Amino acid sequence: MNTRRPAGVTLLGSTGSIGVNTLDVIARHPDRFQVIALTAKSQVEKLAEQCIRFQPQYAVMADADAATRLQQELRASAPDVQVLSGADSLVSVAAMQGVDFVMAGIVGAAGLLPSLAAARSGKRVLLANKEALVMSGTLFMQAVQQHGATLIPVDSEHNAILQCLPDDYTPGAPPRGVRRIMLTASGGPFRTLPLGKLANVTPEQACAHPNWVMGRKISVDSATMMNKGLEVIEAGWLFGLPMEGIEVLLHPQSIIHSLVEYEDGSLLAQMGNPDMRIPISHALGWPQRIVSGAHPLDLLAVGKLQFEAPDSARYPCLALAISAWRSGGTAPAILNAANEVAVQAFLEQRIAFTAIHSVIRQTLERCAVHEADSLESILADDVNARATALECVGSGRAVTAS
Ligand code: NAD
Ligand code: MG
């Protein structure tokens, strides 16, 4: 019998795709996990339903109006939930006593401060919010090491790599005996679309990922392969590898989630159906294995696995990300900010799909890069890059593909 108290969990971004999948796994293990805090940007009704089901101590909305509406929704069925609002409250529920695990499931730069707060408070950080690490890799990894946090990637590729590494791997240090790692990528919904048609694709088409159901921003990132670019940077920080030690491989079936090549020529892969509950349950249960709810993989039904090199003409964002990673300093934060602005503009149909990379490239050309040794410096360059990217969107210069 398990006599330990359940682990207290804060879910940052509980109404999103990662958040919902995490709650699905948690609900299968009521003896292991207790939800302490749930947070959302604006989906009051969805957060209210989650609060009624999981009865957390805290619920956080991004703004005060939404928090008031949530409080009203909870008055009858979950009156003990304390409703808070604002970015400071996100930091509080990520750092507070009684919280053992923090799922960093907010999308974009908005997740940086609470994810970092969780690391600085020595929590087990289940990292889905790759943008936080891309923006502040040095600070984030320092926080993990200095405050004894446990960093477990939830991104399926990085979680796969972790599963293929020796047990004594420490985050940020090059793993023993590893020659290189290979990140797999599905190629998104436009992998075989004639290049000439890319300029006219719609947000709905871009968000219809062939294998994964995800939030809209990461779905567009998958279609441009900026997602893989961000993941290369994420892998660099997590596994202490230079660019030369990381390869990107197109694998349209999304069955192999990534691979590790050892010096003896062995190639270890983690496989499974494309279901985020697998990496999430690995991160929640680690070092044990727990039930996730995912269907077992039927290899006979899969039949064949394909691999291709990514086409740089189809996916120019990948090269932009690699070049920002090589530049170092705040260049990845500038890249990330410009990408967030460009993707939002595409989703709002203000620019074409093929203009996303032009906005990012122009922003990188126009913004000065600084040392990424303080939050102030990173956040200042993030703000500046957003303003610059917005100008590029507005000027229309970026609208044509180049
Ligand atoms: P999503 O859009 O479905 O959900 C985002 C969550 O963040 C929501 O709960 C939303 O309310 C919250 N949020 C958004 N902006 C906020 C703000 N300004 N302040 C406070 N909360 C805010 O996104 P998702 O697909 O769940 O992705 C979340 C993160 O996980 C992203 O960084 C993504 O790259 C990463 N990730 C997702 C998947 C996936 O399968 N969905 C896989 C790997 C990595
Ligand atoms: Mg991924």
Tab-separated table of N, CA, C and O in Angstrom, residues 331-387:
chain	number	residue	atom	x	y	z
A	331	ALA	N	19.251	36.301	-29.127
A	331	ALA	CA	18.729	36.025	-30.479
A	331	ALA	C	17.567	35.016	-30.455
A	331	ALA	O	16.556	35.238	-31.128
A	332	PRO	N	17.670	33.908	-29.678
A	332	PRO	CA	16.508	33.003	-29.643
A	332	PRO	C	15.252	33.655	-29.060
A	332	PRO	O	14.140	33.342	-29.483
A	333	ALA	N	15.413	34.573	-28.098
A	333	ALA	CA	14.242	35.266	-27.530
A	333	ALA	C	13.621	36.188	-28.580
A	333	ALA	O	12.391	36.309	-28.684
A	334	ILE	N	14.474	36.818	-29.386
A	334	ILE	CA	13.983	37.696	-30.464
A	334	ILE	C	13.250	36.842	-31.507
A	334	ILE	O	12.151	37.180	-31.960
A	335	LEU	N	13.855	35.731	-31.871
A	335	LEU	CA	13.224	34.798	-32.815
A	335	LEU	C	11.853	34.366	-32.304
A	335	LEU	O	10.854	34.376	-33.034
A	336	ASN	N	11.805	33.989	-31.029
A	336	ASN	CA	10.553	33.493	-30.449
A	336	ASN	C	9.474	34.580	-30.441
A	336	ASN	O	8.324	34.323	-30.806
A	337	ALA	N	9.860	35.792	-30.066
A	337	ALA	CA	8.889	36.893	-30.005
A	337	ALA	C	8.350	37.189	-31.403
A	337	ALA	O	7.137	37.341	-31.608
A	338	ALA	N	9.255	37.256	-32.376
A	338	ALA	CA	8.834	37.553	-33.749
A	338	ALA	C	7.913	36.450	-34.265
A	338	ALA	O	6.917	36.717	-34.949
A	339	ASN	N	8.235	35.216	-33.904
A	339	ASN	CA	7.394	34.097	-34.345
A	339	ASN	C	5.996	34.193	-33.723
A	339	ASN	O	4.992	33.988	-34.402
A	340	GLU	N	5.930	34.533	-32.437
A	340	GLU	CA	4.607	34.640	-31.791
A	340	GLU	C	3.758	35.712	-32.489
A	340	GLU	O	2.572	35.511	-32.742
A	341	VAL	N	4.373	36.843	-32.804
A	341	VAL	CA	3.644	37.932	-33.471
A	341	VAL	C	3.213	37.490	-34.878
A	341	VAL	O	2.071	37.702	-35.290
A	342	ALA	N	4.130	36.870	-35.603
A	342	ALA	CA	3.831	36.480	-36.990
A	342	ALA	C	2.750	35.393	-37.033
A	342	ALA	O	1.842	35.447	-37.874
A	343	VAL	N	2.824	34.436	-36.122
A	343	VAL	CA	1.817	33.360	-36.111
A	343	VAL	C	0.442	33.935	-35.770
A	343	VAL	O	-0.566	33.592	-36.398
A	344	GLN	N	0.414	34.840	-34.788
A	344	GLN	CA	-0.864	35.480	-34.431
A	344	GLN	C	-1.438	36.235	-35.637
A	344	GLN	O	-2.630	36.158	-35.934
A	345	ALA	N	-0.558	36.951	-36.341
A	345	ALA	CA	-1.012	37.719	-37.519
A	345	ALA	C	-1.542	36.769	-38.597
A	345	ALA	O	-2.547	37.056	-39.254
A	346	PHE	N	-0.884	35.633	-38.760
A	346	PHE	CA	-1.378	34.650	-39.736
A	346	PHE	C	-2.733	34.089	-39.293
A	346	PHE	O	-3.668	33.977	-40.095
A	347	LEU	N	-2.851	33.765	-37.998
A	347	LEU	CA	-4.115	33.196	-37.508
A	347	LEU	C	-5.263	34.195	-37.663
A	347	LEU	O	-6.410	33.807	-37.849
A	348	GLU	N	-4.910	35.500	-37.580
A	348	GLU	CA	-5.940	36.544	-37.765
A	348	GLU	C	-6.054	36.952	-39.232
A	348	GLU	O	-6.677	37.964	-39.553
A	349	GLN	N	-5.410	36.229	-40.101
A	349	GLN	CA	-5.466	36.428	-41.555
A	349	GLN	C	-4.981	37.809	-41.979
A	349	GLN	O	-5.481	38.395	-42.937
A	350	ARG	N	-4.002	38.336	-41.238
A	350	ARG	CA	-3.395	39.620	-41.619
A	350	ARG	C	-2.173	39.419	-42.496
A	350	ARG	O	-1.745	40.341	-43.182
A	351	ILE	N	-1.559	38.240	-42.433
A	351	ILE	CA	-0.446	37.934	-43.354
A	351	ILE	C	-0.616	36.509	-43.896
A	351	ILE	O	-1.331	35.693	-43.302
A	352	ALA	N	0.087	36.264	-44.990
A	352	ALA	CA	0.049	34.925	-45.590
A	352	ALA	C	0.943	33.974	-44.800
A	352	ALA	O	1.866	34.405	-44.097
A	353	PHE	N	0.681	32.703	-44.951
A	353	PHE	CA	1.492	31.672	-44.295
A	353	PHE	C	2.970	31.850	-44.637
A	353	PHE	O	3.845	31.762	-43.784
A	354	THR	N	3.231	32.131	-45.913
A	354	THR	CA	4.616	32.248	-46.374
A	354	THR	C	5.280	33.544	-45.907
A	354	THR	O	6.487	33.727	-46.109
A	355	ALA	N	4.503	34.445	-45.302
A	355	ALA	CA	5.099	35.681	-44.776
A	355	ALA	C	5.605	35.487	-43.345
A	355	ALA	O	6.333	36.340	-42.827
A	356	ILE	N	5.244	34.383	-42.718
A	356	ILE	CA	5.660	34.183	-41.315
A	356	ILE	C	7.187	34.251	-41.218
A	356	ILE	O	7.747	34.987	-40.407
A	357	HIS	N	7.857	33.507	-42.087
A	357	HIS	CA	9.324	33.489	-41.968
A	357	HIS	C	9.926	34.842	-42.343
A	357	HIS	O	10.961	35.237	-41.796
A	358	SER	N	9.267	35.587	-43.260
A	358	SER	CA	9.817	36.900	-43.630
A	358	SER	C	9.760	37.866	-42.452
A	358	SER	O	10.707	38.635	-42.220
A	359	VAL	N	8.657	37.829	-41.715
A	359	VAL	CA	8.538	38.699	-40.525
A	359	VAL	C	9.653	38.366	-39.535
A	359	VAL	O	10.313	39.256	-38.985
A	360	ILE	N	9.877	37.076	-39.328
A	360	ILE	CA	10.887	36.661	-38.344
A	360	ILE	C	12.291	37.070	-38.825
A	360	ILE	O	13.100	37.612	-38.070
A	361	ARG	N	12.551	36.816	-40.111
A	361	ARG	CA	13.881	37.135	-40.636
A	361	ARG	C	14.162	38.633	-40.546
A	361	ARG	O	15.216	39.058	-40.074
A	362	GLN	N	13.172	39.439	-40.965
A	362	GLN	CA	13.361	40.899	-40.906
A	362	GLN	C	13.547	41.369	-39.466
A	362	GLN	O	14.355	42.254	-39.189
A	363	THR	N	12.802	40.779	-38.555
A	363	THR	CA	12.929	41.182	-37.143
A	363	THR	C	14.329	40.842	-36.635
A	363	THR	O	14.975	41.661	-35.957
A	364	LEU	N	14.808	39.653	-36.969
A	364	LEU	CA	16.157	39.264	-36.533
A	364	LEU	C	17.212	40.200	-37.130
A	364	LEU	O	18.208	40.529	-36.484
A	365	GLU	N	16.985	40.636	-38.369
A	365	GLU	CA	17.958	41.540	-39.001
A	365	GLU	C	17.958	42.909	-38.321
A	365	GLU	O	18.981	43.564	-38.221
A	366	ARG	N	16.783	43.337	-37.857
A	366	ARG	CA	16.663	44.709	-37.341
A	366	ARG	C	16.941	44.844	-35.842
A	366	ARG	O	17.186	45.949	-35.369
A	367	CYS	N	16.844	43.754	-35.082
A	367	CYS	CA	16.977	43.866	-33.618
A	367	CYS	C	18.395	43.526	-33.166
A	367	CYS	O	18.955	42.510	-33.588
A	368	ALA	N	18.933	44.358	-32.271
A	368	ALA	CA	20.262	44.085	-31.726
A	368	ALA	C	20.164	42.945	-30.710
A	368	ALA	O	19.202	42.857	-29.954
A	369	VAL	N	21.185	42.099	-30.735
A	369	VAL	CA	21.251	40.968	-29.796
A	369	VAL	C	22.121	41.358	-28.610
A	369	VAL	O	23.172	41.983	-28.780
A	370	HIS	N	21.660	40.990	-27.407
A	370	HIS	CA	22.432	41.285	-26.189
A	370	HIS	C	22.730	39.996	-25.436
A	370	HIS	O	22.217	38.938	-25.787
A	371	GLU	N	23.521	40.136	-24.374
A	371	GLU	CA	23.747	38.974	-23.503
A	371	GLU	C	22.412	38.565	-22.881
A	371	GLU	O	21.623	39.436	-22.493
A	372	ALA	N	22.179	37.250	-22.764
A	372	ALA	CA	20.925	36.792	-22.143
A	372	ALA	C	21.211	36.392	-20.693
A	372	ALA	O	20.854	35.315	-20.245
A	373	ASP	N	21.887	37.311	-19.962
A	373	ASP	CA	22.322	36.958	-18.612
A	373	ASP	C	21.429	37.519	-17.514
A	373	ASP	O	21.701	37.378	-16.337
A	374	SER	N	20.340	38.192	-17.897
A	374	SER	CA	19.389	38.663	-16.887
A	374	SER	C	17.989	38.642	-17.500
A	374	SER	O	17.832	38.776	-18.720
A	375	LEU	N	17.006	38.502	-16.623
A	375	LEU	CA	15.619	38.511	-17.106
A	375	LEU	C	15.292	39.843	-17.757
A	375	LEU	O	14.576	39.907	-18.752
A	376	GLU	N	15.841	40.916	-17.169
A	376	GLU	CA	15.561	42.262	-17.696
A	376	GLU	C	15.992	42.350	-19.154
A	376	GLU	O	15.263	42.857	-20.009
A	377	SER	N	17.199	41.885	-19.420
A	377	SER	CA	17.730	41.973	-20.778
A	377	SER	C	16.890	41.123	-21.746
A	377	SER	O	16.554	41.553	-22.865
A	378	ILE	N	16.477	39.927	-21.306
A	378	ILE	CA	15.676	39.045	-22.168
A	378	ILE	C	14.302	39.667	-22.434
A	378	ILE	O	13.836	39.724	-23.578
A	379	LEU	N	13.680	40.168	-21.364
A	379	LEU	CA	12.328	40.716	-21.529
A	379	LEU	C	12.351	42.006	-22.348
A	379	LEU	O	11.438	42.264	-23.139
A	380	ALA	N	13.412	42.814	-22.196
A	380	ALA	CA	13.513	44.048	-22.989
A	380	ALA	C	13.629	43.701	-24.473
A	380	ALA	O	12.968	44.317	-25.328
A	381	ASP	N	14.438	42.706	-24.793
A	381	ASP	CA	14.598	42.331	-26.203
A	381	ASP	C	13.338	41.651	-26.743
A	381	ASP	O	13.024	41.760	-27.937
A	382	ASP	N	12.612	40.970	-25.874
A	382	ASP	CA	11.330	40.365	-26.279
A	382	ASP	C	10.342	41.482	-26.656
A	382	ASP	O	9.711	41.430	-27.723
A	383	VAL	N	10.257	42.511	-25.832
A	383	VAL	CA	9.315	43.622	-26.099
A	383	VAL	C	9.705	44.341	-27.392
A	383	VAL	O	8.863	44.613	-28.260
A	384	ASN	N	10.988	44.596	-27.519
A	384	ASN	CA	11.487	45.295	-28.707
A	384	ASN	C	11.223	44.476	-29.983
A	384	ASN	O	10.789	45.015	-31.013
A	385	ALA	N	11.451	43.183	-29.897
A	385	ALA	CA	11.252	42.314	-31.073
A	385	ALA	C	9.776	42.264	-31.453
A	385	ALA	O	9.428	42.232	-32.635
A	386	ARG	N	8.886	42.252	-30.447
A	386	ARG	CA	7.447	42.237	-30.755
A	386	ARG	C	7.045	43.511	-31.502
A	386	ARG	O	6.280	43.467	-32.476
A	387	ALA	N	7.563	44.649	-31.045
A	387	ALA	CA	7.225	45.912	-31.707
A	387	ALA	C	7.751	45.913	-33.142
A	387	ALA	O	7.055	46.315	-34.089
